[in-house]
Coordinates of C-alpha atoms in Angstrom, one line a residue:
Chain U
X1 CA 2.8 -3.0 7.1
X2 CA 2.3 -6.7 6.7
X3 CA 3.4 -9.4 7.9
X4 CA 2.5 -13.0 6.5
X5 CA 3.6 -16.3 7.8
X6 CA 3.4 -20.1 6.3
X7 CA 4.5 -23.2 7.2
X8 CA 7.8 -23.7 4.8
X9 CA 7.1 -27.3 3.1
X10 CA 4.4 -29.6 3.8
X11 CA 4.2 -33.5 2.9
X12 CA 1.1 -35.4 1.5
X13 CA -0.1 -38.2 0.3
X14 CA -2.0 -38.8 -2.9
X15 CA -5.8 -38.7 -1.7
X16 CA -5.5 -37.5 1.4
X17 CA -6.6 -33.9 2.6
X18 CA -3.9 -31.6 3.5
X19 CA -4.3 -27.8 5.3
X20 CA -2.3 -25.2 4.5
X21 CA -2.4 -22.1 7.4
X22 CA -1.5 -18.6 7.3
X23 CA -1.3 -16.1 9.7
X24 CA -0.9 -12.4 9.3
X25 CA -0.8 -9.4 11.0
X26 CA -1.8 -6.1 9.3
X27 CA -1.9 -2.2 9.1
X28 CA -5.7 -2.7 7.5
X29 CA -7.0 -5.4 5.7
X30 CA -9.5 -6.0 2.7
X31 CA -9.0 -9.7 1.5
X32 CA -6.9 -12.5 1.7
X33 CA -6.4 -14.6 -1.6
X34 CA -4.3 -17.5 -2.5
X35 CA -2.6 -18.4 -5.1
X36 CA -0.8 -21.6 -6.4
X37 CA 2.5 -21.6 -7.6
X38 CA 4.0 -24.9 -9.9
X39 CA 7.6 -24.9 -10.4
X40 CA 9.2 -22.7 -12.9
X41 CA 5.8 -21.0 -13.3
X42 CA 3.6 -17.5 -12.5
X43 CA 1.4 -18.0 -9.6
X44 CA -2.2 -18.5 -10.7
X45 CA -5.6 -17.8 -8.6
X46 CA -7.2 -20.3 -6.3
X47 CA -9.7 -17.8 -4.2
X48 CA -10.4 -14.8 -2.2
X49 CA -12.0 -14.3 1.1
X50 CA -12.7 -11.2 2.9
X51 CA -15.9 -11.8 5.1
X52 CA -15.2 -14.8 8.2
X53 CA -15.7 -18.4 7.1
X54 CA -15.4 -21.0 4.3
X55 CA -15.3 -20.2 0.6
X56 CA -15.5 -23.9 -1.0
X57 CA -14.5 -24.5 -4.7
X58 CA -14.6 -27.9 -5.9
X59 CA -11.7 -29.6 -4.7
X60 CA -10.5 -26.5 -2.9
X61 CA -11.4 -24.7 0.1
X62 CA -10.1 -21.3 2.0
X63 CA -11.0 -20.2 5.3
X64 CA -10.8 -17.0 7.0
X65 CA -10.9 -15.5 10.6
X66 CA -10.3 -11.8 10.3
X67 CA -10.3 -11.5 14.3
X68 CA -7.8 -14.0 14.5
X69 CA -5.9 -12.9 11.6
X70 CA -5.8 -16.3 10.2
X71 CA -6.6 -18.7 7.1
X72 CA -6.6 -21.9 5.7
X73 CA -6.1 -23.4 2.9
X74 CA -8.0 -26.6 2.3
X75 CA -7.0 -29.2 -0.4
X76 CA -9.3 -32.7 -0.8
X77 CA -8.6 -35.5 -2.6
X78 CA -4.5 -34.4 -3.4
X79 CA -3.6 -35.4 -6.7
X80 CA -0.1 -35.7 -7.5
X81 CA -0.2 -32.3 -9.6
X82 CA -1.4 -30.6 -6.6
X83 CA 2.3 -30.6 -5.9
X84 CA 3.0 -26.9 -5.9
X85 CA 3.9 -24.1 -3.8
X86 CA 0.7 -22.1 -1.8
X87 CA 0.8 -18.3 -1.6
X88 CA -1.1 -16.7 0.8
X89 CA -1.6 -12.6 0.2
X90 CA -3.1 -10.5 2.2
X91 CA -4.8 -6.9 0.6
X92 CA -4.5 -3.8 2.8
X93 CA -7.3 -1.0 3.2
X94 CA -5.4 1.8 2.2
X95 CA -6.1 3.6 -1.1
X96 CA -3.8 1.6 -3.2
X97 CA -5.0 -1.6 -1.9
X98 CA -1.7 -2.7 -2.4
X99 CA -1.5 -7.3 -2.1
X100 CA 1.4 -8.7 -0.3
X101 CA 2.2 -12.5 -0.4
X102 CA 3.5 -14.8 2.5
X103 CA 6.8 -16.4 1.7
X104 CA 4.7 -19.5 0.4
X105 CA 4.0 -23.4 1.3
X106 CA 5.7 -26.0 -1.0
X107 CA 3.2 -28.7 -0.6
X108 CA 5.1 -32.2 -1.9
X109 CA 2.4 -34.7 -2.6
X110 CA 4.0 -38.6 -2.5
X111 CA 2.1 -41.5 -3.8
Chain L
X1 CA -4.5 -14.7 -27.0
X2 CA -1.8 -14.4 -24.0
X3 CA -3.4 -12.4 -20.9
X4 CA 0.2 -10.6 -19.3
X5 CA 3.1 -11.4 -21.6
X6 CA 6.1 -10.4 -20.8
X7 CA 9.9 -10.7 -22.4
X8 CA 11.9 -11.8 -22.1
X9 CA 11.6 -14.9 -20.6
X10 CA 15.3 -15.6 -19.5
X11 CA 18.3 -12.6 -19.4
X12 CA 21.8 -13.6 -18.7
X13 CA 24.0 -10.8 -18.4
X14 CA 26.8 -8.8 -16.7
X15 CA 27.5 -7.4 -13.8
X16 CA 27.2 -3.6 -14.6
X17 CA 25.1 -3.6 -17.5
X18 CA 21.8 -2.1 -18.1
X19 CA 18.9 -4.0 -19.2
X20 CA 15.1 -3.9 -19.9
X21 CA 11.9 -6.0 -19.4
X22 CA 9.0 -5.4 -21.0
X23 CA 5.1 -6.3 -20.0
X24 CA 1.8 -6.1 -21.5
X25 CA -1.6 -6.6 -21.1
X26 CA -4.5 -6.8 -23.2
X27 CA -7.4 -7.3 -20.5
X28 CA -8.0 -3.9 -20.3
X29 CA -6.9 -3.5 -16.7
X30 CA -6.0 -0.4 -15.0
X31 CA -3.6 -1.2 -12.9
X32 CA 0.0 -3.2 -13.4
X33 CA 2.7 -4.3 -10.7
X34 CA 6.3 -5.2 -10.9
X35 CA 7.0 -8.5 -8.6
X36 CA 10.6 -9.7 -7.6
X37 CA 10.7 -13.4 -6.7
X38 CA 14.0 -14.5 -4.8
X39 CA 15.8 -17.6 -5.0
X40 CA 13.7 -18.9 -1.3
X41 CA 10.4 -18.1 -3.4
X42 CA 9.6 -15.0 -1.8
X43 CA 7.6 -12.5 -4.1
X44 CA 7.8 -9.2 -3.3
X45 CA 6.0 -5.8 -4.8
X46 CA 8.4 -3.8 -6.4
X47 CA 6.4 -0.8 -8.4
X48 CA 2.5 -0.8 -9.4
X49 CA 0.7 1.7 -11.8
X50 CA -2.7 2.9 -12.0
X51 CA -3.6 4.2 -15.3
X52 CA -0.1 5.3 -16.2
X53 CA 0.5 6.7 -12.7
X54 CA 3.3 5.4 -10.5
X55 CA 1.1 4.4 -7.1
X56 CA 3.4 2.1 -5.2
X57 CA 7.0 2.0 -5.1
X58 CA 8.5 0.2 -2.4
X59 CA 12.0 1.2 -1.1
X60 CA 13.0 -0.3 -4.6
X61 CA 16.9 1.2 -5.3
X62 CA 16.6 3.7 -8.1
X63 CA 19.1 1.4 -10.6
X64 CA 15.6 0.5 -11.2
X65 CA 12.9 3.0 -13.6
X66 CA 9.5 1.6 -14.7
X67 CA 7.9 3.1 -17.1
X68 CA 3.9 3.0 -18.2
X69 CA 3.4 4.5 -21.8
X70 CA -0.1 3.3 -22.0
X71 CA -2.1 1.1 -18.9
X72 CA -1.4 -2.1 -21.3
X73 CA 2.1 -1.7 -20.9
X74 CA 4.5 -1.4 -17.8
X75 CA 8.1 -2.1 -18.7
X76 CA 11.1 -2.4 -16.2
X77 CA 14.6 -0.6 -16.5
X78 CA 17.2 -1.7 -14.6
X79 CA 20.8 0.1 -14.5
X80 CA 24.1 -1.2 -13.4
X81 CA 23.2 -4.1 -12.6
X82 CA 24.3 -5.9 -9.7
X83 CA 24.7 -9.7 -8.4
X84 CA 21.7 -9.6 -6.4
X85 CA 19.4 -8.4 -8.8
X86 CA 19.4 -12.2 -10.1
X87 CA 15.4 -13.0 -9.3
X88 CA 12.6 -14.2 -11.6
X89 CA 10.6 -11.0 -12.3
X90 CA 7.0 -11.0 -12.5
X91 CA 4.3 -8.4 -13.8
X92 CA 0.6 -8.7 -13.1
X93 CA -2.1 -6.8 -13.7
X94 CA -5.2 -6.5 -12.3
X95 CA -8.6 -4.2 -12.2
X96 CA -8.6 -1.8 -9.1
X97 CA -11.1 -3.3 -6.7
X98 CA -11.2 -5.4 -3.9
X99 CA -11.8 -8.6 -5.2
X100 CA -10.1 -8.3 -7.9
X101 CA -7.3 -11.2 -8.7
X102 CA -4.0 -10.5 -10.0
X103 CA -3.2 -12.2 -13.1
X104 CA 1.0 -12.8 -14.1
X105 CA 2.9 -13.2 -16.9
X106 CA 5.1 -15.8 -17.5
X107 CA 7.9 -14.4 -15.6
X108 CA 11.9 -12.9 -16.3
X109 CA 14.3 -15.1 -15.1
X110 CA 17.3 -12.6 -14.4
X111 CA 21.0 -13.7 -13.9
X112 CA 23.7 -11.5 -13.4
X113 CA 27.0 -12.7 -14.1

């Protein structure tokens, strides 16, 4: 099985850089992605890593360590709508590559 | 041009009752998932279907029957239904490889009365 942790709610300020970590232990593993979630919404893609090190998209970057069973999520330059929650979900190896998601981060950004 | 559309988007109903949820997709993906969302945010895999076959079904109580009558469609069946069924419910879809993001409809927001 899997088994995902997050921080619960983080607090940042417009601007700054904030980052998001998950940890996970697993069964088998092919891929961590994350997702963003905004209130009252379907969680939406932000990226996928499944070899070690840093994907970087824009404002956005995610991290992985598969030996450490660990991952970051890095967000530059927060913007107030950046307010969201942060999935992370982890893919297992077996045949039905079946994605389970962490219990989330609500990041609050404040002016 | 909606990707995953699903309806509806909010059910208020009685305890007891039986209600449906229907989902579907027009990217032409071949598989389609069934997520429960609680009320602390948590989303968790209920059913997923590969090409009309049931693949994953976790520990889900059997009040609750999806049905796949093509791969663009995956609806959700829910019998006698109970307090703690009240969750948003989310389908997804998504091609079957590695790499390959899940995309979500809009969501069900469920209450049961």
């Amino acid at each position: 099985g899997q088994n995902i942790d997050q921080p619960t709610e983080m607090t940042a300020t417009e601007g700054a850089i904030v980052q998001i970590n998950c940890t996970y232990q697993t069964s088998g593993f092919n891929g961590l992605f994350w997702y963003q979630q905004h209130a009252g919404e379907a969680p939406t893609f932000l990226s996928y890593n499944v070899l070690d090190g840093l994907e970087e998209k824009g404002r956005f970057s995610s991290f992985l360590s598969r030996s450490k069973g660990y991952s970051y999520l890095l967000l530059k330059e927060l913007q107030m709508k950046d307010s969201a929650s942060y999935l992370c979900a982890v893919r297992d190896s077996g045949g039905y590559q079946k994605v389970t998601f962490g219990t989330g981060t609500k990041l609050q950004v404040i002016p | 041009d909606t990707a995953v559309s699903q309806t509806p988007k909010y059910l208020v109903t009685q305890m007891g009752n039986d209600k449906s949820i229907k989902c579907e997709q027009n990217l032409g993906h071949d598989t389609m998932y069934w997520y429960k969302q609680d009320s602390k945010k948590f989303l968790k895999i209920m059913f997923s279907y590969n090409n009309k076959e049931l693949i994953i079904n976790e520990t889900v109580p059997n009040r609750f029957s999806p049905k796949s009558p093509d791969k663009a469609h995956l609806n959700l069946h829910i019998n006698s239904l109970e307090l703690g069924d009240s969750a948003v419910y989310f389908c997804a879809s998504s091609q079957r490889q590695p790499n390959e993001k899940l995309f979500f409809g809009s969501g069900t927001q469920l209450s049961v009365l």
